[in-house]
Amino acid sequence: MSIYDRKLEGTDDIFNAIKEIVDKGNLGNKIEIVRMFSAARREYELNQLKDKFEEKSGRKYIREVIVIDEQSAIVISQRDDNPEHGFWYQPIILSNYSNVLYDTMDQALIGMVCMKTDNLNASTWINKMLGIEQQ
């Protein structure tokens, strides 16, 4: 059984499962350890990238960062400290400064494409053509 198929709950279960793999020391388990390390490294690098987007956003109450590629993401943040008041969707391009907030994810994605092509004002017209409501 692969370590990924086990129902590991809590730090002790995970630690003991990894220790068991290391203690056995056979080739299959070494490959699993390399996989786990590689997955952890990818997660670490993704978190580092998300931190860059959060910093560039400058927003409080960030809920989520959706990474599109190495240079762009959509940062979702609460409008204020109460999540019932809604969210802002902010497209971020690391090599470009633009502080534009949108009411919906759809608008933010269109805004992202417009930012990348230096046509930020076109987002209003594209939204109208597609029937995406502006709030």
GROMACS .gro file of N, CA and C in nm, residues 16 21 34 61 67 75 82:
model
   21
   16ASN      N    1   0.543   0.868   1.181
   16ASN     CA    2   0.571   0.724   1.194
   16ASN      C    3   0.567   0.654   1.059
   21ILE      N    4   0.906   0.404   0.631
   21ILE     CA    5   0.959   0.398   0.495
   21ILE      C    6   1.111   0.411   0.496
   34VAL      N    7   1.141   1.038  -0.243
   34VAL     CA    8   1.176   1.140  -0.342
   34VAL      C    9   1.048   1.208  -0.394
   61TYR      N   10  -0.703   4.104   0.450
   61TYR     CA   11  -0.806   4.000   0.448
   61TYR      C   12  -0.802   3.915   0.321
   67VAL      N   13  -0.297   3.117  -0.870
   67VAL     CA   14  -0.182   3.140  -0.957
   67VAL      C   15  -0.217   3.092  -1.097
   75VAL      N   16  -0.589   3.761  -0.699
   75VAL     CA   17  -0.592   3.764  -0.553
   75VAL      C   18  -0.736   3.793  -0.510
   82ASN      N   19  -1.544   4.150   0.745
   82ASN     CA   20  -1.663   4.065   0.750
   82ASN      C   21  -1.684   3.997   0.614
   0.00000   0.00000   0.00000
